[in-house]
mmCIF file of N, CA and C in Angstrom:
data_model
loop_
_atom_site.group_PDB
_atom_site.id
_atom_site.type_symbol
_atom_site.label_atom_id
_atom_site.label_comp_id
_atom_site.label_asym_id
_atom_site.label_seq_id
_atom_site.Cartn_x
_atom_site.Cartn_y
_atom_site.Cartn_z
ATOM 1 N N UNK A 1 22.567 -5.742 -10.478
ATOM 2 C CA UNK A 1 22.219 -5.763 -9.086
ATOM 3 C C UNK A 1 23.391 -6.341 -8.308
ATOM 4 N N UNK A 2 23.608 -5.793 -7.137
ATOM 5 C CA UNK A 2 24.643 -6.309 -6.241
ATOM 6 C C UNK A 2 23.976 -6.774 -4.953
ATOM 7 N N UNK A 3 24.563 -7.793 -4.351
ATOM 8 C CA UNK A 3 24.054 -8.323 -3.085
ATOM 9 C C UNK A 3 25.236 -8.543 -2.160
ATOM 10 N N UNK A 4 25.024 -8.232 -0.870
ATOM 11 C CA UNK A 4 26.104 -8.401 0.104
ATOM 12 C C UNK A 4 25.510 -8.586 1.494
ATOM 13 N N UNK A 5 26.337 -9.100 2.387
ATOM 14 C CA UNK A 5 25.904 -9.310 3.770
ATOM 15 C C UNK A 5 26.152 -8.100 4.659
ATOM 16 N N UNK A 6 26.920 -7.128 4.180
ATOM 17 C CA UNK A 6 27.154 -5.899 4.940
ATOM 18 C C UNK A 6 26.987 -4.698 4.019
ATOM 19 N N UNK A 7 26.702 -3.563 4.619
ATOM 20 C CA UNK A 7 26.578 -2.323 3.846
ATOM 21 C C UNK A 7 27.919 -1.976 3.211
ATOM 22 N N UNK A 8 28.994 -2.195 3.954
ATOM 23 C CA UNK A 8 30.327 -1.869 3.435
ATOM 24 C C UNK A 8 30.643 -2.679 2.182
ATOM 25 N N UNK A 9 30.328 -3.972 2.229
ATOM 26 C CA UNK A 9 30.597 -4.829 1.069
ATOM 27 C C UNK A 9 29.692 -4.446 -0.103
ATOM 28 N N UNK A 10 28.448 -4.121 0.180
ATOM 29 C CA UNK A 10 27.543 -3.673 -0.883
ATOM 30 C C UNK A 10 28.104 -2.426 -1.559
ATOM 31 N N UNK A 11 28.591 -1.497 -0.754
ATOM 32 C CA UNK A 11 29.177 -0.271 -1.302
ATOM 33 C C UNK A 11 30.345 -0.597 -2.216
ATOM 34 N N UNK A 12 31.212 -1.483 -1.785
ATOM 35 C CA UNK A 12 32.371 -1.845 -2.622
ATOM 36 C C UNK A 12 31.920 -2.473 -3.942
ATOM 37 N N UNK A 13 30.913 -3.316 -3.885
ATOM 38 C CA UNK A 13 30.431 -3.975 -5.105
ATOM 39 C C UNK A 13 29.779 -2.990 -6.070
ATOM 40 N N UNK A 14 29.263 -1.888 -5.527
ATOM 41 C CA UNK A 14 28.633 -0.869 -6.370
ATOM 42 C C UNK A 14 29.572 0.291 -6.672
ATOM 43 N N UNK A 15 30.820 0.174 -6.241
ATOM 44 C CA UNK A 15 31.824 1.219 -6.443
ATOM 45 C C UNK A 15 31.392 2.541 -5.799
ATOM 46 N N UNK A 16 30.879 2.416 -4.568
ATOM 47 C CA UNK A 16 30.464 3.562 -3.761
ATOM 48 C C UNK A 16 31.389 3.625 -2.556
ATOM 49 N N UNK A 17 31.660 4.815 -2.048
ATOM 50 C CA UNK A 17 32.477 4.983 -0.855
ATOM 51 C C UNK A 17 31.812 4.265 0.320
ATOM 52 N N UNK A 18 32.432 3.216 0.882
ATOM 53 C CA UNK A 18 31.816 2.464 1.983
ATOM 54 C C UNK A 18 31.508 3.321 3.207
ATOM 55 N N UNK A 19 32.406 4.232 3.572
ATOM 56 C CA UNK A 19 32.159 5.082 4.741
ATOM 57 C C UNK A 19 30.964 6.005 4.502
ATOM 58 N N UNK A 20 30.877 6.547 3.307
ATOM 59 C CA UNK A 20 29.766 7.441 2.979
ATOM 60 C C UNK A 20 28.428 6.724 2.992
ATOM 61 N N UNK A 21 28.369 5.537 2.381
ATOM 62 C CA UNK A 21 27.112 4.793 2.352
ATOM 63 C C UNK A 21 26.722 4.348 3.752
ATOM 64 N N UNK A 22 27.692 3.881 4.534
ATOM 65 C CA UNK A 22 27.403 3.452 5.905
ATOM 66 C C UNK A 22 26.847 4.615 6.722
ATOM 67 N N UNK A 23 27.444 5.789 6.597
ATOM 68 C CA UNK A 23 26.960 6.966 7.321
ATOM 69 C C UNK A 23 25.547 7.342 6.874
ATOM 70 N N UNK A 24 25.294 7.263 5.573
ATOM 71 C CA UNK A 24 23.971 7.599 5.037
ATOM 72 C C UNK A 24 22.909 6.648 5.583
ATOM 73 N N UNK A 25 23.201 5.357 5.591
ATOM 74 C CA UNK A 25 22.252 4.359 6.101
ATOM 75 C C UNK A 25 22.021 4.563 7.595
ATOM 76 N N UNK A 26 23.077 4.833 8.354
ATOM 77 C CA UNK A 26 22.918 5.083 9.799
ATOM 78 C C UNK A 26 22.031 6.302 10.039
ATOM 79 N N UNK A 27 22.243 7.363 9.270
ATOM 80 C CA UNK A 27 21.420 8.570 9.416
ATOM 81 C C UNK A 27 19.965 8.268 9.078
ATOM 82 N N UNK A 28 19.749 7.524 8.002
ATOM 83 C CA UNK A 28 18.385 7.158 7.611
ATOM 84 C C UNK A 28 17.732 6.306 8.693
ATOM 85 N N UNK A 29 18.424 5.265 9.148
ATOM 86 C CA UNK A 29 17.853 4.380 10.166
ATOM 87 C C UNK A 29 17.477 5.147 11.430
ATOM 88 N N UNK A 30 18.309 6.098 11.829
ATOM 89 C CA UNK A 30 18.028 6.890 13.029
ATOM 90 C C UNK A 30 16.805 7.784 12.838
ATOM 91 N N UNK A 31 16.491 8.133 11.603
ATOM 92 C CA UNK A 31 15.363 9.019 11.320
ATOM 93 C C UNK A 31 14.029 8.287 11.221
ATOM 94 N N UNK A 32 14.053 6.960 11.086
ATOM 95 C CA UNK A 32 12.816 6.187 10.946
ATOM 96 C C UNK A 32 12.048 6.204 12.267
ATOM 97 N N UNK A 33 10.760 6.498 12.182
ATOM 98 C CA UNK A 33 9.893 6.514 13.362
ATOM 99 C C UNK A 33 9.488 5.079 13.702
ATOM 100 N N UNK A 34 10.374 4.365 14.376
ATOM 101 C CA UNK A 34 10.132 2.951 14.673
ATOM 102 C C UNK A 34 9.028 2.747 15.699
ATOM 103 N N UNK A 35 8.619 3.808 16.408
ATOM 104 C CA UNK A 35 7.526 3.688 17.370
ATOM 105 C C UNK A 35 6.160 3.652 16.684
ATOM 106 N N UNK A 36 6.099 3.996 15.404
ATOM 107 C CA UNK A 36 4.858 3.936 14.636
ATOM 108 C C UNK A 36 4.789 2.567 13.973
ATOM 109 N N UNK A 37 3.680 1.829 14.165
ATOM 110 C CA UNK A 37 3.581 0.492 13.566
ATOM 111 C C UNK A 37 3.603 0.548 12.036
ATOM 112 N N UNK A 38 4.333 -0.375 11.444
ATOM 113 C CA UNK A 38 4.410 -0.489 9.983
ATOM 114 C C UNK A 38 3.170 -1.217 9.489
ATOM 115 N N UNK A 39 2.485 -0.641 8.501
ATOM 116 C CA UNK A 39 1.315 -1.275 7.911
ATOM 117 C C UNK A 39 1.330 -0.990 6.416
ATOM 118 N N UNK A 40 1.715 -1.978 5.609
ATOM 119 C CA UNK A 40 1.828 -1.743 4.168
ATOM 120 C C UNK A 40 0.492 -1.614 3.447
ATOM 121 N N UNK A 41 -0.639 -1.822 4.149
ATOM 122 C CA UNK A 41 -1.943 -1.775 3.485
ATOM 123 C C UNK A 41 -2.603 -0.402 3.537
ATOM 124 N N UNK A 42 -2.034 0.512 4.328
ATOM 125 C CA UNK A 42 -2.585 1.865 4.428
ATOM 126 C C UNK A 42 -1.431 2.860 4.519
ATOM 127 N N UNK A 43 -1.724 4.123 4.320
ATOM 128 C CA UNK A 43 -0.713 5.150 4.588
ATOM 129 C C UNK A 43 -0.541 5.191 6.098
ATOM 130 N N UNK A 44 0.521 4.574 6.566
ATOM 131 C CA UNK A 44 0.662 4.314 7.998
ATOM 132 C C UNK A 44 1.315 5.433 8.794
ATOM 133 N N UNK A 45 1.836 6.460 8.143
ATOM 134 C CA UNK A 45 2.471 7.550 8.866
ATOM 135 C C UNK A 45 3.823 7.205 9.453
ATOM 136 N N UNK A 46 4.311 6.004 9.161
ATOM 137 C CA UNK A 46 5.636 5.615 9.662
ATOM 138 C C UNK A 46 6.666 6.227 8.722
ATOM 139 N N UNK A 47 7.114 7.397 9.067
ATOM 140 C CA UNK A 47 8.009 8.132 8.194
ATOM 141 C C UNK A 47 9.374 8.332 8.802
ATOM 142 N N UNK A 48 10.044 9.343 8.319
ATOM 143 C CA UNK A 48 11.345 9.734 8.861
ATOM 144 C C UNK A 48 11.236 11.173 9.344
ATOM 145 N N UNK A 49 12.101 11.517 10.275
ATOM 146 C CA UNK A 49 12.142 12.871 10.818
ATOM 147 C C UNK A 49 13.567 13.386 10.707
ATOM 148 N N UNK A 50 13.708 14.591 10.156
ATOM 149 C CA UNK A 50 15.012 15.226 10.086
ATOM 150 C C UNK A 50 15.760 15.017 8.792
ATOM 151 N N UNK A 51 15.173 14.326 7.841
ATOM 152 C CA UNK A 51 15.810 14.144 6.535
ATOM 153 C C UNK A 51 15.205 15.135 5.547
ATOM 154 N N UNK A 52 15.874 15.341 4.458
ATOM 155 C CA UNK A 52 15.344 16.211 3.421
ATOM 156 C C UNK A 52 15.490 15.524 2.073
ATOM 157 N N UNK A 53 14.390 15.120 1.464
ATOM 158 C CA UNK A 53 13.027 15.187 1.975
ATOM 159 C C UNK A 53 12.750 14.013 2.914
ATOM 160 N N UNK A 54 11.794 14.211 3.813
ATOM 161 C CA UNK A 54 11.394 13.122 4.695
ATOM 162 C C UNK A 54 10.553 12.112 3.939
ATOM 163 N N UNK A 55 10.657 10.869 4.311
ATOM 164 C CA UNK A 55 9.763 9.827 3.818
ATOM 165 C C UNK A 55 8.524 9.896 4.691
ATOM 166 N N UNK A 56 7.327 9.834 4.109
ATOM 167 C CA UNK A 56 6.111 10.058 4.879
ATOM 168 C C UNK A 56 5.419 8.784 5.347
ATOM 169 N N UNK A 57 5.590 7.683 4.664
ATOM 170 C CA UNK A 57 4.921 6.432 5.022
ATOM 171 C C UNK A 57 5.838 5.249 4.730
ATOM 172 N N UNK A 58 5.571 4.162 5.406
ATOM 173 C CA UNK A 58 6.199 2.859 5.151
ATOM 174 C C UNK A 58 7.715 2.855 5.300
ATOM 175 N N UNK A 59 8.246 3.731 6.112
ATOM 176 C CA UNK A 59 9.699 3.763 6.314
ATOM 177 C C UNK A 59 10.123 2.522 7.097
ATOM 178 N N UNK A 60 11.111 1.847 6.612
ATOM 179 C CA UNK A 60 11.669 0.664 7.258
ATOM 180 C C UNK A 60 13.162 0.886 7.442
ATOM 181 N N UNK A 61 13.671 0.443 8.559
ATOM 182 C CA UNK A 61 15.112 0.534 8.745
ATOM 183 C C UNK A 61 15.809 -0.442 7.803
ATOM 184 N N UNK A 62 17.003 -0.088 7.430
ATOM 185 C CA UNK A 62 17.827 -0.933 6.557
ATOM 186 C C UNK A 62 18.877 -1.563 7.455
ATOM 187 N N UNK A 63 18.524 -2.738 8.012
ATOM 188 C CA UNK A 63 19.407 -3.342 9.012
ATOM 189 C C UNK A 63 19.430 -4.864 8.984
ATOM 190 N N UNK A 64 18.865 -5.460 7.945
ATOM 191 C CA UNK A 64 18.812 -6.917 7.871
ATOM 192 C C UNK A 64 19.367 -7.400 6.540
ATOM 193 N N UNK A 65 20.481 -8.145 6.583
ATOM 194 C CA UNK A 65 21.025 -8.678 5.329
ATOM 195 C C UNK A 65 20.125 -9.788 4.781
ATOM 196 N N UNK A 66 20.251 -10.108 3.518
ATOM 197 C CA UNK A 66 21.214 -9.547 2.574
ATOM 198 C C UNK A 66 20.756 -8.170 2.100
ATOM 199 N N UNK A 67 21.735 -7.336 1.775
ATOM 200 C CA UNK A 67 21.480 -6.003 1.258
ATOM 201 C C UNK A 67 21.599 -6.052 -0.260
ATOM 202 N N UNK A 68 20.628 -5.457 -0.928
ATOM 203 C CA UNK A 68 20.610 -5.429 -2.392
ATOM 204 C C UNK A 68 20.756 -3.992 -2.854
ATOM 205 N N UNK A 69 21.463 -3.792 -3.936
ATOM 206 C CA UNK A 69 21.643 -2.449 -4.467
ATOM 207 C C UNK A 69 21.772 -2.466 -5.972
ATOM 208 N N UNK A 70 21.429 -1.363 -6.570
ATOM 209 C CA UNK A 70 21.515 -1.192 -8.016
ATOM 210 C C UNK A 70 22.313 0.068 -8.315
ATOM 211 N N UNK A 71 23.188 -0.003 -9.258
ATOM 212 C CA UNK A 71 23.914 1.186 -9.708
ATOM 213 C C UNK A 71 22.971 1.999 -10.581
ATOM 214 N N UNK A 72 22.859 3.279 -10.302
ATOM 215 C CA UNK A 72 22.013 4.163 -11.103
ATOM 216 C C UNK A 72 22.822 5.388 -11.506
ATOM 217 N N UNK A 73 22.366 6.044 -12.525
ATOM 218 C CA UNK A 73 23.018 7.242 -13.030
ATOM 219 C C UNK A 73 21.963 8.318 -13.230
ATOM 220 N N UNK A 74 22.293 9.527 -12.885
ATOM 221 C CA UNK A 74 21.380 10.650 -13.136
ATOM 222 C C UNK A 74 21.456 11.035 -14.603
ATOM 223 N N UNK A 75 20.370 11.522 -15.114
ATOM 224 C CA UNK A 75 20.351 11.980 -16.492
ATOM 225 C C UNK A 75 19.204 12.940 -16.710
ATOM 226 N N UNK A 76 19.219 13.596 -17.829
ATOM 227 C CA UNK A 76 18.145 14.511 -18.197
ATOM 228 C C UNK A 76 17.439 13.925 -19.410
ATOM 229 N N UNK A 77 16.154 13.682 -19.273
ATOM 230 C CA UNK A 77 15.374 13.155 -20.386
ATOM 231 C C UNK A 77 14.997 14.253 -21.369
ATOM 232 N N UNK A 78 14.737 15.430 -20.847
ATOM 233 C CA UNK A 78 14.371 16.560 -21.681
ATOM 234 C C UNK A 78 14.476 17.810 -20.830
ATOM 235 N N UNK A 79 14.336 18.943 -21.452
ATOM 236 C CA UNK A 79 14.301 20.202 -20.719
ATOM 237 C C UNK A 79 12.984 20.901 -21.029
ATOM 238 N N UNK A 80 12.636 21.869 -20.227
ATOM 239 C CA UNK A 80 11.432 22.645 -20.469
ATOM 240 C C UNK A 80 11.772 23.873 -21.305
ATOM 241 N N UNK A 81 12.491 23.690 -22.348
ATOM 242 C CA UNK A 81 12.868 24.784 -23.231
ATOM 243 C C UNK A 81 12.997 24.252 -24.632
ATOM 244 N N UNK A 82 13.425 25.071 -25.512
ATOM 245 C CA UNK A 82 13.625 24.648 -26.881
ATOM 246 C C UNK A 82 13.551 25.838 -27.811
ATOM 247 N N UNK A 83 13.567 25.538 -29.086
ATOM 248 C CA UNK A 83 13.546 26.599 -30.090
ATOM 249 C C UNK A 83 12.110 26.997 -30.410
ATOM 250 N N UNK A 84 11.956 28.214 -30.887
ATOM 251 C CA UNK A 84 10.639 28.708 -31.280
ATOM 252 C C UNK A 84 10.421 28.355 -32.742
ATOM 253 N N UNK A 85 9.200 27.895 -33.053
ATOM 254 C CA UNK A 85 8.860 27.563 -34.439
ATOM 255 C C UNK A 85 7.613 28.324 -34.854
ATOM 256 N N UNK A 86 7.406 28.364 -36.174
ATOM 257 C CA UNK A 86 6.165 28.938 -36.678
ATOM 258 C C UNK A 86 5.178 27.803 -36.939
ATOM 259 N N UNK A 87 4.032 28.122 -37.555
ATOM 260 C CA UNK A 87 3.004 27.105 -37.779
ATOM 261 C C UNK A 87 3.344 26.129 -38.898
ATOM 262 N N UNK A 88 4.536 26.245 -39.466
ATOM 263 C CA UNK A 88 5.015 25.279 -40.456
ATOM 264 C C UNK A 88 6.168 24.455 -39.906
ATOM 265 N N UNK A 89 6.521 24.657 -38.646
ATOM 266 C CA UNK A 89 7.615 23.904 -38.042
ATOM 267 C C UNK A 89 8.984 24.484 -38.325
ATOM 268 N N UNK A 90 9.038 25.680 -38.922
ATOM 269 C CA UNK A 90 10.322 26.316 -39.218
ATOM 270 C C UNK A 90 10.860 26.985 -37.954
ATOM 271 N N UNK A 91 12.143 26.814 -37.689
ATOM 272 C CA UNK A 91 12.771 27.449 -36.529
ATOM 273 C C UNK A 91 12.889 28.944 -36.792
ATOM 274 N N UNK A 92 12.540 29.730 -35.770
ATOM 275 C CA UNK A 92 12.570 31.188 -35.895
ATOM 276 C C UNK A 92 13.806 31.755 -35.210
ATOM 277 N N UNK A 93 14.329 32.830 -35.784
ATOM 278 C CA UNK A 93 15.470 33.514 -35.157
ATOM 279 C C UNK A 93 14.950 34.486 -34.098
ATOM 280 N N UNK A 94 15.832 35.273 -33.521
ATOM 281 C CA UNK A 94 15.434 36.193 -32.452
ATOM 282 C C UNK A 94 14.546 37.331 -32.941
ATOM 283 N N UNK A 95 14.484 37.521 -34.265
ATOM 284 C CA UNK A 95 13.577 38.525 -34.846
ATOM 285 C C UNK A 95 12.277 37.887 -35.302
ATOM 286 N N UNK A 96 12.087 36.616 -34.949
ATOM 287 C CA UNK A 96 10.904 35.830 -35.314
ATOM 288 C C UNK A 96 10.797 35.583 -36.812
ATOM 289 N N UNK A 97 11.935 35.571 -37.491
ATOM 290 C CA UNK A 97 11.996 35.247 -38.918
ATOM 291 C C UNK A 97 12.457 33.800 -39.060
ATOM 292 N N UNK A 98 11.874 33.051 -40.021
ATOM 293 C CA UNK A 98 12.291 31.657 -40.215
ATOM 294 C C UNK A 98 13.748 31.554 -40.659
ATOM 295 N N UNK A 99 14.448 30.586 -40.101
ATOM 296 C CA UNK A 99 15.813 30.279 -40.532
ATOM 297 C C UNK A 99 15.697 29.299 -41.694
ATOM 298 N N UNK A 100 16.138 29.668 -42.881
ATOM 299 C CA UNK A 100 15.947 28.827 -44.066
ATOM 300 C C UNK A 100 16.507 27.416 -43.871
ATOM 301 N N UNK A 101 15.661 26.437 -44.156
ATOM 302 C CA UNK A 101 16.094 25.043 -44.132
ATOM 303 C C UNK A 101 16.198 24.414 -42.756
ATOM 304 N N UNK A 102 15.776 25.111 -41.708
ATOM 305 C CA UNK A 102 15.885 24.558 -40.353
ATOM 306 C C UNK A 102 14.488 24.364 -39.768
ATOM 307 N N UNK A 103 14.191 23.115 -39.388
ATOM 308 C CA UNK A 103 12.877 22.750 -38.866
ATOM 309 C C UNK A 103 13.071 22.042 -37.526
ATOM 310 N N UNK A 104 12.043 22.066 -36.708
ATOM 311 C CA UNK A 104 12.125 21.386 -35.411
ATOM 312 C C UNK A 104 10.793 20.719 -35.109
ATOM 313 N N UNK A 105 10.874 19.686 -34.282
ATOM 314 C CA UNK A 105 9.671 18.944 -33.912
ATOM 315 C C UNK A 105 9.830 18.366 -32.510
ATOM 316 N N UNK A 106 8.711 17.958 -31.947
ATOM 317 C CA UNK A 106 8.712 17.261 -30.662
ATOM 318 C C UNK A 106 9.275 18.102 -29.537
ATOM 319 N N UNK A 107 10.059 17.466 -28.703
ATOM 320 C CA UNK A 107 10.575 18.123 -27.506
ATOM 321 C C UNK A 107 11.698 19.119 -27.792
ATOM 322 N N UNK A 108 12.104 19.241 -29.045
ATOM 323 C CA UNK A 108 13.075 20.278 -29.411
ATOM 324 C C UNK A 108 12.392 21.636 -29.487
ATOM 325 N N UNK A 109 11.072 21.619 -29.530
ATOM 326 C CA UNK A 109 10.288 22.835 -29.654
ATOM 327 C C UNK A 109 10.013 23.393 -28.260
ATOM 328 N N UNK A 110 10.248 24.660 -28.065
ATOM 329 C CA UNK A 110 9.985 25.294 -26.779
ATOM 330 C C UNK A 110 8.527 25.653 -26.607
ATOM 331 N N UNK A 111 8.119 25.830 -25.363
ATOM 332 C CA UNK A 111 6.774 26.284 -25.070
ATOM 333 C C UNK A 111 5.727 25.197 -25.017
ATOM 334 N N UNK A 112 6.127 23.924 -25.098
ATOM 335 C CA UNK A 112 5.141 22.850 -25.049
ATOM 336 C C UNK A 112 4.743 22.504 -23.623
ATOM 337 N N UNK A 113 5.670 22.581 -22.702
ATOM 338 C CA UNK A 113 5.422 22.146 -21.330
ATOM 339 C C UNK A 113 5.697 23.284 -20.370
ATOM 340 N N UNK A 114 4.901 23.319 -19.324
ATOM 341 C CA UNK A 114 5.133 24.290 -18.263
ATOM 342 C C UNK A 114 4.773 23.622 -16.949
ATOM 343 N N UNK A 115 5.702 23.544 -16.044
ATOM 344 C CA UNK A 115 5.506 23.039 -14.690
ATOM 345 C C UNK A 115 5.267 21.528 -14.633
ATOM 346 N N UNK A 116 4.838 20.911 -15.693
ATOM 347 C CA UNK A 116 4.524 19.490 -15.643
ATOM 348 C C UNK A 116 4.746 18.884 -17.023
ATOM 349 N N UNK A 117 4.838 17.574 -17.042
ATOM 350 C CA UNK A 117 5.059 16.834 -18.277
ATOM 351 C C UNK A 117 4.031 15.712 -18.317
ATOM 352 N N UNK A 118 2.843 15.958 -18.863
ATOM 353 C CA UNK A 118 1.808 14.926 -18.880
ATOM 354 C C UNK A 118 2.247 13.692 -19.671
ATOM 355 N N UNK A 119 1.958 12.527 -19.146
ATOM 356 C CA UNK A 119 2.333 11.280 -19.801
ATOM 357 C C UNK A 119 1.836 11.212 -21.237
ATOM 358 N N UNK A 120 2.697 10.787 -22.140
ATOM 359 C CA UNK A 120 2.346 10.630 -23.544
ATOM 360 C C UNK A 120 2.441 11.899 -24.365
ATOM 361 N N UNK A 121 2.599 13.039 -23.699
ATOM 362 C CA UNK A 121 2.607 14.296 -24.446
ATOM 363 C C UNK A 121 3.856 14.450 -25.304
ATOM 364 N N UNK A 122 4.974 13.862 -24.887
ATOM 365 C CA UNK A 122 6.188 13.937 -25.697
ATOM 366 C C UNK A 122 6.020 13.204 -27.014
ATOM 367 N N UNK A 123 5.402 12.022 -26.966
ATOM 368 C CA UNK A 123 5.156 11.267 -28.197
ATOM 369 C C UNK A 123 4.167 11.996 -29.091
ATOM 370 N N UNK A 124 3.125 12.548 -28.483
ATOM 371 C CA UNK A 124 2.134 13.289 -29.274
ATOM 372 C C UNK A 124 2.769 14.491 -29.959
ATOM 373 N N UNK A 125 3.579 15.235 -29.209
ATOM 374 C CA UNK A 125 4.240 16.405 -29.797
ATOM 375 C C UNK A 125 5.181 15.986 -30.915
ATOM 376 N N UNK A 126 5.874 14.878 -30.731
ATOM 377 C CA UNK A 126 6.771 14.386 -31.775
ATOM 378 C C UNK A 126 6.023 14.040 -33.048
ATOM 379 N N UNK A 127 4.864 13.389 -32.894
ATOM 380 C CA UNK A 127 4.072 13.021 -34.070
ATOM 381 C C UNK A 127 3.489 14.248 -34.768
ATOM 382 N N UNK A 128 2.866 15.111 -33.992
ATOM 383 C CA UNK A 128 2.198 16.279 -34.578
ATOM 384 C C UNK A 128 3.202 17.218 -35.239
ATOM 385 N N UNK A 129 4.203 17.634 -34.465
ATOM 386 C CA UNK A 129 5.167 18.589 -35.015
ATOM 387 C C UNK A 129 6.119 17.927 -36.005
ATOM 388 N N UNK A 130 6.355 16.645 -35.858
ATOM 389 C CA UNK A 130 7.180 15.932 -36.829
ATOM 390 C C UNK A 130 6.521 15.902 -38.195
ATOM 391 N N UNK A 131 5.223 15.630 -38.209
ATOM 392 C CA UNK A 131 4.490 15.628 -39.477
ATOM 393 C C UNK A 131 4.458 17.034 -40.074
ATOM 394 N N UNK A 132 4.181 18.003 -39.230
ATOM 395 C CA UNK A 132 4.137 19.394 -39.684
ATOM 396 C C UNK A 132 5.478 19.826 -40.270
ATOM 397 N N UNK A 133 6.553 19.614 -39.529
ATOM 398 C CA UNK A 133 7.881 20.027 -39.997
ATOM 399 C C UNK A 133 8.313 19.216 -41.212
ATOM 400 N N UNK A 134 8.019 17.926 -41.209
ATOM 401 C CA UNK A 134 8.392 17.078 -42.348
ATOM 402 C C UNK A 134 7.691 17.492 -43.627
ATOM 403 N N UNK A 135 6.402 17.754 -43.538
ATOM 404 C CA UNK A 135 5.660 18.219 -44.718
ATOM 405 C C UNK A 135 6.190 19.564 -45.204
ATOM 406 N N UNK A 136 6.468 20.458 -44.272
ATOM 407 C CA UNK A 136 6.998 21.774 -44.655
ATOM 408 C C UNK A 136 8.366 21.647 -45.305
ATOM 409 N N UNK A 137 9.222 20.821 -44.741
ATOM 410 C CA UNK A 137 10.563 20.632 -45.306
ATOM 411 C C UNK A 137 10.474 20.042 -46.707
ATOM 412 N N UNK A 138 9.597 19.061 -46.904
ATOM 413 C CA UNK A 138 9.442 18.452 -48.228
ATOM 414 C C UNK A 138 8.900 19.466 -49.230
ATOM 415 N N UNK A 139 7.918 20.237 -48.805
ATOM 416 C CA UNK A 139 7.334 21.262 -49.687
ATOM 417 C C UNK A 139 8.380 22.316 -50.056
ATOM 418 N N UNK A 140 9.162 22.756 -49.070
ATOM 419 C CA UNK A 140 10.188 23.767 -49.344
ATOM 420 C C UNK A 140 11.306 23.209 -50.225
ATOM 421 N N UNK A 141 11.673 21.951 -50.021
ATOM 422 C CA UNK A 141 12.716 21.335 -50.855
ATOM 423 C C UNK A 141 12.231 21.193 -52.292
ATOM 424 N N UNK A 142 10.962 20.820 -52.461
ATOM 425 C CA UNK A 142 10.404 20.695 -53.808
ATOM 426 C C UNK A 142 10.369 22.055 -54.502
ATOM 427 N N UNK A 143 10.062 23.102 -53.754
ATOM 428 C CA UNK A 143 10.014 24.449 -54.337
ATOM 429 C C UNK A 143 11.399 24.899 -54.792
ATOM 430 N N UNK A 144 12.448 24.468 -54.097
ATOM 431 C CA UNK A 144 13.815 24.821 -54.500
ATOM 432 C C UNK A 144 14.207 24.138 -55.804
ATOM 433 N N UNK A 145 13.679 22.938 -56.047
ATOM 434 C CA UNK A 145 13.997 22.202 -57.277
ATOM 435 C C UNK A 145 13.321 22.821 -58.487
ATOM 436 N N UNK A 146 12.164 23.411 -58.260
ATOM 437 C CA UNK A 146 11.381 23.967 -59.387
ATOM 438 C C UNK A 146 11.952 25.254 -59.912
#
């Protein structure tokens, strides 16, 4: 976390372009509907106008020091894609034939999610398909030894 008495100094401490951050804050502050009373106990309708996306409630201007900021990084936790598997967890090729010795589980498997990612479903998929693929891999490895 960084703390500063000015937006410019906060930007420098976070290794952000001071002019860019200052312009962004000015644009945001100008968009806040300050004529609407702020009420943190209800959806107060105190939003912003002209931003994309607009904030719909509880908008407050950023104009009183100290200013606090956190460095963040964008990342991808998962994608809505993956490889196709059969009912034994074996990865299938484009002809829907199993690729020998290749198994997949959890979020590596395609077709699990569409439009949404329900909480806990990634762990559930990992457990279910992990057990399935692990058992299949062990069974296939044992068959190769025999």
